[in-house]
Amino acid sequence: GAILRHITMDAEPARAAVRWTRENGLDPHVNADDRLLMEVGDEGAPDYERLSGIGAVFVPDLIAAIDHPATKVLAVGPAGLPARLLDAGRAAFAGRAEVTVSHPEYLEFMAPGVHKGAALRWLAGRLGIPVAAPMAVGDQHNDLEMIAAAGVGVAMGGAPPEVRAAAHHVTAPIEDDGAAQA
């Protein structure tokens, strides 16, 4: 249950991500200091709290509340909108933040170089095993670097085309227990 490594993003790009996501029709939340920050009046709060299992801390001004580095900015929108905004978000935040889709409704912003592929390489090194040893299974854009880094990268059948293309194998969709099959 201990945090082994925590890499934060600077406050300025986190505030910029909040502004950018709002301008593009998404509802941003901020993870900072083991807290989920949401703006007072956020209508999606109960749904996100239920899905994430994390209770929110409500603040009057989300941008003002980002006064030090944050773990990530997660922006929620209608299914499909985050994927449509992914390339534009990556272009707008190149060099300032990693931008990815972790769920059909979530666009995420983290510190440069922070992604599951880097985590897999770091953990393999910490455990003293070759990075080619693990199998990694994923179903979203945020799994792409991990699938590419693993010795055996497996994409779920319903994964986006880019994720399936990076995988060594494609398994059945989630509904058919694809991870268990892999």
Coordinates of N, CA and C in Angstrom, one line a residue, residues 13-164:
P13 N 1.1 24.0 -16.1 CA 0.4 23.2 -17.2 C -0.9 22.6 -16.6
A14 N -0.9 22.3 -15.3 CA -2.2 21.8 -14.8 C -3.3 22.8 -14.9
R15 N -3.0 24.0 -14.6 CA -4.0 25.1 -14.7 C -4.4 25.3 -16.2
A16 N -3.4 25.2 -17.1 CA -3.6 25.4 -18.5 C -4.5 24.2 -19.0
A17 N -4.3 23.0 -18.5 CA -5.1 21.9 -18.9 C -6.6 22.0 -18.4
V18 N -6.8 22.6 -17.3 CA -8.1 22.9 -16.8 C -8.8 23.8 -17.7
R19 N -8.1 24.9 -18.1 CA -8.7 25.9 -19.0 C -9.0 25.3 -20.4
W20 N -8.0 24.6 -20.9 CA -8.1 24.0 -22.3 C -9.3 23.0 -22.3
T21 N -9.4 22.1 -21.3 CA -10.5 21.1 -21.3 C -11.8 21.8 -21.2
R22 N -11.9 22.8 -20.4 CA -13.2 23.5 -20.4 C -13.6 24.2 -21.7
E23 N -12.6 24.8 -22.4 CA -12.8 25.4 -23.7 C -13.2 24.3 -24.7
N24 N -12.9 23.1 -24.5 CA -13.2 22.0 -25.4 C -14.3 21.1 -25.0
G25 N -15.2 21.6 -24.1 CA -16.4 20.9 -23.7 C -16.2 19.7 -22.7
L26 N -15.1 19.7 -21.9 CA -14.9 18.7 -20.9 C -15.0 19.3 -19.5
D27 N -15.2 18.5 -18.6 CA -15.3 18.9 -17.2 C -14.1 18.4 -16.4
P28 N -13.2 19.3 -16.1 CA -11.9 18.8 -15.5 C -12.0 18.6 -13.9
H29 N -11.2 17.7 -13.5 CA -11.0 17.4 -12.1 C -9.5 17.3 -11.9
V30 N -9.0 17.5 -10.7 CA -7.5 17.5 -10.4 C -7.2 16.6 -9.3
N31 N -6.3 15.7 -9.6 CA -5.8 14.8 -8.5 C -4.5 15.4 -8.0
A32 N -4.5 15.8 -6.7 CA -3.3 16.4 -6.1 C -3.2 16.0 -4.6
D33 N -2.1 15.6 -4.1 CA -1.9 15.2 -2.7 C -2.9 14.2 -2.2
D34 N -3.1 13.2 -3.0 CA -4.0 12.1 -2.7 C -5.5 12.6 -2.5
R35 N -5.8 13.7 -3.1 CA -7.1 14.3 -3.1 C -7.6 14.5 -4.5
L36 N -8.9 14.4 -4.6 CA -9.6 14.7 -5.9 C -10.3 16.0 -5.7
L37 N -9.8 17.0 -6.5 CA -10.3 18.4 -6.4 C -11.4 18.6 -7.5
M38 N -12.5 19.0 -7.1 CA -13.6 19.3 -8.1 C -14.2 20.7 -7.7
E39 N -14.7 21.3 -8.7 CA -15.3 22.6 -8.4 C -16.7 22.5 -7.9
V40 N -17.0 23.4 -6.9 CA -18.4 23.4 -6.3 C -19.4 23.5 -7.5
G41 N -20.4 22.6 -7.4 CA -21.5 22.6 -8.4 C -21.2 21.7 -9.6
D42 N -20.2 20.9 -9.5 CA -19.9 20.0 -10.6 C -21.0 18.9 -10.6
E43 N -21.8 18.9 -11.6 CA -22.9 17.9 -11.7 C -22.5 16.5 -11.9
G44 N -21.3 16.3 -12.4 CA -20.8 14.9 -12.6 C -20.1 14.3 -11.4
A45 N -20.0 15.0 -10.3 CA -19.3 14.6 -9.2 C -19.7 13.2 -8.7
P46 N -21.0 13.0 -8.4 CA -21.4 11.7 -7.9 C -21.0 10.5 -8.8
D47 N -21.2 10.7 -10.1 CA -20.8 9.6 -11.0 C -19.3 9.3 -10.9
Y48 N -18.5 10.4 -11.0 CA -17.1 10.2 -11.0 C -16.6 9.6 -9.6
E49 N -17.2 10.1 -8.5 CA -16.8 9.6 -7.2 C -17.1 8.1 -7.1
R50 N -18.3 7.7 -7.7 CA -18.7 6.3 -7.6 C -17.7 5.4 -8.5
L51 N -17.4 5.9 -9.7 CA -16.5 5.1 -10.6 C -15.1 5.1 -10.1
S52 N -14.6 6.1 -9.5 CA -13.2 6.2 -9.0 C -13.0 5.6 -7.6
G53 N -14.1 5.6 -6.9 CA -14.0 5.2 -5.5 C -13.3 6.2 -4.6
I54 N -13.2 7.4 -5.1 CA -12.5 8.5 -4.3 C -13.6 9.6 -4.0
G55 N -13.6 10.1 -2.8 CA -14.5 11.2 -2.5 C -13.8 12.5 -2.9
A56 N -14.6 13.4 -3.3 CA -14.1 14.7 -3.8 C -14.0 15.7 -2.7
V57 N -13.0 16.6 -2.9 CA -12.9 17.9 -2.1 C -13.4 19.0 -3.0
F58 N -14.4 19.7 -2.6 CA -15.0 20.7 -3.5 C -14.4 22.0 -3.2
V59 N -14.0 22.7 -4.3 CA -13.3 24.0 -4.1 C -14.1 25.1 -4.9
P60 N -14.1 26.3 -4.5 CA -14.9 27.3 -5.3 C -14.3 27.7 -6.6
D61 N -13.0 27.5 -6.8 CA -12.3 27.9 -8.0 C -11.2 26.8 -8.3
L62 N -11.4 25.9 -9.2 CA -10.5 24.8 -9.5 C -9.1 25.3 -9.9
I63 N -9.1 26.3 -10.7 CA -7.8 26.9 -11.2 C -7.0 27.5 -10.0
A64 N -7.6 28.2 -9.2 CA -7.0 28.8 -8.0 C -6.5 27.8 -7.0
A65 N -7.2 26.7 -7.0 CA -6.9 25.6 -6.0 C -5.6 24.9 -6.4
I66 N -5.1 25.0 -7.7 CA -3.9 24.4 -8.1 C -2.8 25.3 -7.8
D67 N -2.3 25.3 -6.6 CA -1.2 26.2 -6.1 C 0.1 25.5 -6.0
H68 N 0.2 24.2 -6.3 CA 1.4 23.5 -6.3 C 1.3 22.3 -7.3
P69 N 2.3 21.5 -7.5 CA 2.2 20.5 -8.5 C 1.1 19.5 -8.2
A70 N 0.5 18.9 -9.3 CA -0.6 18.0 -9.2 C -0.2 16.7 -9.8
T71 N -0.9 15.6 -9.4 CA -0.6 14.3 -10.0 C -1.1 14.2 -11.4
K72 N -2.4 14.7 -11.6 CA -2.9 14.7 -13.0 C -4.2 15.6 -13.0
V73 N -4.5 16.0 -14.2 CA -5.8 16.6 -14.5 C -6.6 15.5 -15.3
L74 N -7.8 15.2 -14.9 CA -8.6 14.3 -15.6 C -9.9 15.0 -16.0
A75 N -10.2 15.0 -17.3 CA -11.3 15.8 -17.8 C -12.3 14.8 -18.3
V76 N -13.6 15.0 -17.9 CA -14.7 14.0 -18.3 C -15.6 14.7 -19.3
G77 N -16.0 13.9 -20.3 CA -16.9 14.3 -21.3 C -17.7 13.2 -21.9
P78 N -18.5 13.5 -22.8 CA -19.3 12.4 -23.5 C -18.4 11.4 -24.1
A79 N -18.9 10.2 -24.1 CA -18.1 9.1 -24.7 C -17.7 9.4 -26.1
G80 N -16.4 9.2 -26.4 CA -15.9 9.5 -27.7 C -15.2 10.9 -27.8
L81 N -15.7 11.9 -27.1 CA -15.1 13.2 -27.2 C -13.7 13.3 -26.8
P82 N -13.3 12.6 -25.7 CA -11.9 12.6 -25.3 C -11.0 12.1 -26.4
A83 N -11.4 11.0 -27.1 CA -10.6 10.4 -28.2 C -10.5 11.4 -29.3
R84 N -11.6 12.1 -29.6 CA -11.5 13.1 -30.7 C -10.6 14.2 -30.4
L85 N -10.5 14.6 -29.1 CA -9.6 15.7 -28.7 C -8.2 15.3 -28.4
L86 N -7.9 14.0 -28.5 CA -6.5 13.5 -28.1 C -5.4 14.2 -28.9
D87 N -5.5 14.1 -30.2 CA -4.4 14.7 -31.0 C -4.2 16.2 -30.7
A88 N -5.3 16.9 -30.6 CA -5.3 18.4 -30.4 C -4.7 18.7 -29.0
G89 N -5.1 17.8 -28.0 CA -4.5 18.0 -26.7 C -3.0 17.7 -26.6
R90 N -2.6 16.7 -27.3 CA -1.2 16.4 -27.4 C -0.4 17.5 -28.1
A91 N -0.9 18.1 -29.1 CA -0.3 19.2 -29.8 C -0.2 20.4 -28.9
A92 N -1.3 20.7 -28.2 CA -1.3 21.9 -27.4 C -0.4 21.8 -26.2
F93 N -0.2 20.6 -25.7 CA 0.6 20.4 -24.5 C 2.0 19.7 -24.7
A94 N 2.4 19.7 -26.0 CA 3.7 19.0 -26.3 C 4.8 19.6 -25.4
G95 N 5.5 18.8 -24.8 CA 6.6 19.2 -23.9 C 6.2 19.6 -22.5
R96 N 4.9 19.9 -22.3 CA 4.5 20.3 -21.0 C 3.7 19.3 -20.3
A97 N 3.1 18.3 -21.0 CA 2.3 17.3 -20.3 C 2.1 16.1 -21.3
E98 N 2.0 14.9 -20.7 CA 1.5 13.7 -21.4 C 0.0 13.8 -21.5
V99 N -0.6 13.5 -22.6 CA -2.0 13.6 -22.7 C -2.5 12.2 -23.3
T100 N -3.5 11.6 -22.6 CA -4.0 10.3 -23.1 C -5.4 10.2 -22.7
V101 N -6.0 9.1 -23.3 CA -7.4 8.7 -23.0 C -7.3 7.4 -22.2
S102 N -8.0 7.4 -21.0 CA -7.9 6.3 -20.1 C -9.3 5.5 -20.1
H103 N -10.3 6.1 -20.7 CA -11.6 5.6 -20.7 C -12.4 6.4 -21.8
P104 N -13.4 5.8 -22.4 CA -14.1 6.6 -23.4 C -14.5 8.0 -23.0
E105 N -14.7 8.2 -21.7 CA -15.1 9.5 -21.2 C -14.0 10.4 -20.6
Y106 N -12.8 9.9 -20.5 CA -11.7 10.6 -19.8 C -10.5 10.9 -20.6
L107 N -10.2 12.2 -20.6 CA -8.9 12.7 -21.2 C -8.0 13.1 -20.0
E108 N -6.8 12.6 -19.9 CA -5.9 12.8 -18.8 C -4.6 13.6 -19.2
F109 N -4.1 14.4 -18.3 CA -2.9 15.2 -18.5 C -2.0 14.8 -17.3
M110 N -0.8 14.4 -17.6 CA 0.2 14.1 -16.5 C 1.5 14.8 -16.9
A111 N 2.5 14.7 -16.0 CA 3.8 15.2 -16.2 C 4.5 14.6 -17.5
P112 N 5.3 15.4 -18.2 CA 6.0 14.8 -19.3 C 6.7 13.5 -18.9
G113 N 6.6 12.5 -19.8 CA 7.3 11.2 -19.5 C 6.5 10.3 -18.6
V114 N 5.4 10.7 -18.0 CA 4.6 9.8 -17.1 C 3.6 9.1 -17.9
H115 N 3.8 7.8 -18.0 CA 2.8 6.9 -18.7 C 3.1 5.5 -18.2
K116 N 2.2 4.5 -18.5 CA 2.4 3.2 -18.0 C 3.6 2.4 -18.6
G117 N 4.1 2.8 -19.8 CA 5.3 2.2 -20.3 C 6.5 2.5 -19.4
A118 N 6.6 3.8 -19.0 CA 7.7 4.2 -18.1 C 7.6 3.5 -16.8
A119 N 6.3 3.4 -16.3 CA 6.1 2.7 -15.0 C 6.5 1.2 -15.1
L120 N 6.2 0.6 -16.2 CA 6.6 -0.8 -16.4 C 8.1 -1.0 -16.4
R121 N 8.8 -0.1 -17.1 CA 10.3 -0.1 -17.2 C 10.9 0.1 -15.8
W122 N 10.3 1.1 -15.0 CA 10.8 1.4 -13.7 C 10.6 0.2 -12.8
L123 N 9.4 -0.3 -12.8 CA 9.1 -1.4 -11.9 C 9.9 -2.7 -12.2
A124 N 10.1 -3.0 -13.5 CA 10.9 -4.1 -13.9 C 12.4 -3.9 -13.4
G125 N 12.9 -2.7 -13.5 CA 14.2 -2.4 -13.0 C 14.3 -2.5 -11.5
R126 N 13.3 -2.1 -10.8 CA 13.3 -2.2 -9.3 C 13.2 -3.6 -8.9
L127 N 12.5 -4.5 -9.7 CA 12.4 -5.9 -9.3 C 13.6 -6.7 -9.9
G128 N 14.4 -6.1 -10.7 CA 15.6 -6.8 -11.3 C 15.2 -7.8 -12.3
I129 N 14.1 -7.5 -13.0 CA 13.7 -8.5 -14.1 C 13.8 -7.7 -15.5
P130 N 14.1 -8.4 -16.5 CA 14.1 -7.8 -17.8 C 12.7 -7.2 -18.2
V131 N 12.7 -6.1 -18.8 CA 11.4 -5.5 -19.2 C 10.7 -6.4 -20.2
A132 N 11.5 -7.2 -20.9 CA 10.9 -8.2 -21.8 C 10.2 -9.3 -21.2
A133 N 10.3 -9.5 -19.9 CA 9.6 -10.6 -19.2 C 8.1 -10.4 -19.0
P134 N 7.7 -9.3 -18.6 CA 6.2 -9.2 -18.3 C 5.3 -9.2 -19.5
M135 N 4.1 -9.7 -19.2 CA 3.0 -9.5 -20.2 C 2.1 -8.4 -19.7
A136 N 1.7 -7.5 -20.6 CA 0.9 -6.4 -20.2 C -0.4 -6.4 -21.1
V137 N -1.5 -6.2 -20.4 CA -2.8 -6.2 -21.1 C -3.5 -4.9 -21.0
G138 N -4.0 -4.3 -22.0 CA -4.7 -3.1 -21.9 C -5.8 -2.9 -23.0
D139 N -6.6 -1.8 -22.8 CA -7.7 -1.6 -23.6 C -7.9 -0.1 -24.0
Q140 N -7.0 0.8 -23.6 CA -7.2 2.2 -24.0 C -5.9 2.8 -24.4
H141 N -6.0 4.1 -24.8 CA -4.8 4.8 -25.3 C -3.7 4.9 -24.2
N142 N -4.1 5.0 -22.9 CA -3.1 5.1 -21.8 C -2.4 3.8 -21.6
D143 N -2.8 2.7 -22.3 CA -2.1 1.4 -22.2 C -1.0 1.2 -23.3
L144 N -1.1 2.1 -24.3 CA -0.2 1.9 -25.5 C 1.2 1.8 -25.2
E145 N 1.8 2.7 -24.4 CA 3.3 2.6 -24.2 C 3.6 1.4 -23.3
M146 N 2.7 1.0 -22.4 CA 3.0 -0.2 -21.6 C 2.9 -1.5 -22.5
I147 N 2.0 -1.6 -23.4 CA 1.9 -2.7 -24.3 C 3.1 -2.8 -25.2
A148 N 3.6 -1.6 -25.7 CA 4.7 -1.6 -26.5 C 6.0 -2.0 -25.8
A149 N 6.1 -1.6 -24.5 CA 7.3 -1.9 -23.7 C 7.4 -3.3 -23.2
A150 N 6.3 -4.0 -23.0 CA 6.3 -5.3 -22.4 C 6.8 -6.3 -23.4
G151 N 7.3 -7.4 -22.8 CA 7.8 -8.5 -23.6 C 6.7 -9.1 -24.4
V152 N 5.5 -9.2 -23.8 CA 4.3 -9.6 -24.5 C 3.2 -8.6 -24.3
G153 N 2.9 -7.8 -25.3 CA 1.9 -6.8 -25.2 C 0.6 -7.3 -25.8
V154 N -0.5 -7.2 -25.0 CA -1.8 -7.8 -25.4 C -2.8 -6.7 -25.4
A155 N -3.5 -6.5 -26.4 CA -4.6 -5.5 -26.5 C -5.9 -6.3 -26.4
M156 N -6.9 -5.7 -25.7 CA -8.2 -6.2 -25.6 C -8.9 -6.0 -27.0
G157 N -9.8 -6.9 -27.3 CA -10.5 -6.9 -28.6 C -11.2 -5.5 -28.9
G158 N -11.6 -4.8 -27.9 CA -12.3 -3.6 -28.1 C -11.4 -2.4 -28.0
A159 N -10.1 -2.6 -27.9 CA -9.2 -1.5 -27.8 C -9.2 -0.6 -29.1
P160 N -8.8 0.7 -29.0 CA -8.7 1.5 -30.2 C -7.7 0.9 -31.2
P161 N -7.8 1.2 -32.5 CA -6.9 0.6 -33.5 C -5.4 0.8 -33.2
E162 N -5.0 2.0 -32.7 CA -3.6 2.2 -32.4 C -3.1 1.3 -31.3
V163 N -3.9 1.0 -30.4 CA -3.5 0.1 -29.3 C -3.4 -1.3 -29.8
R164 N -4.3 -1.8 -30.6 CA -4.3 -3.1 -31.2 C -3.0 -3.2 -32.1

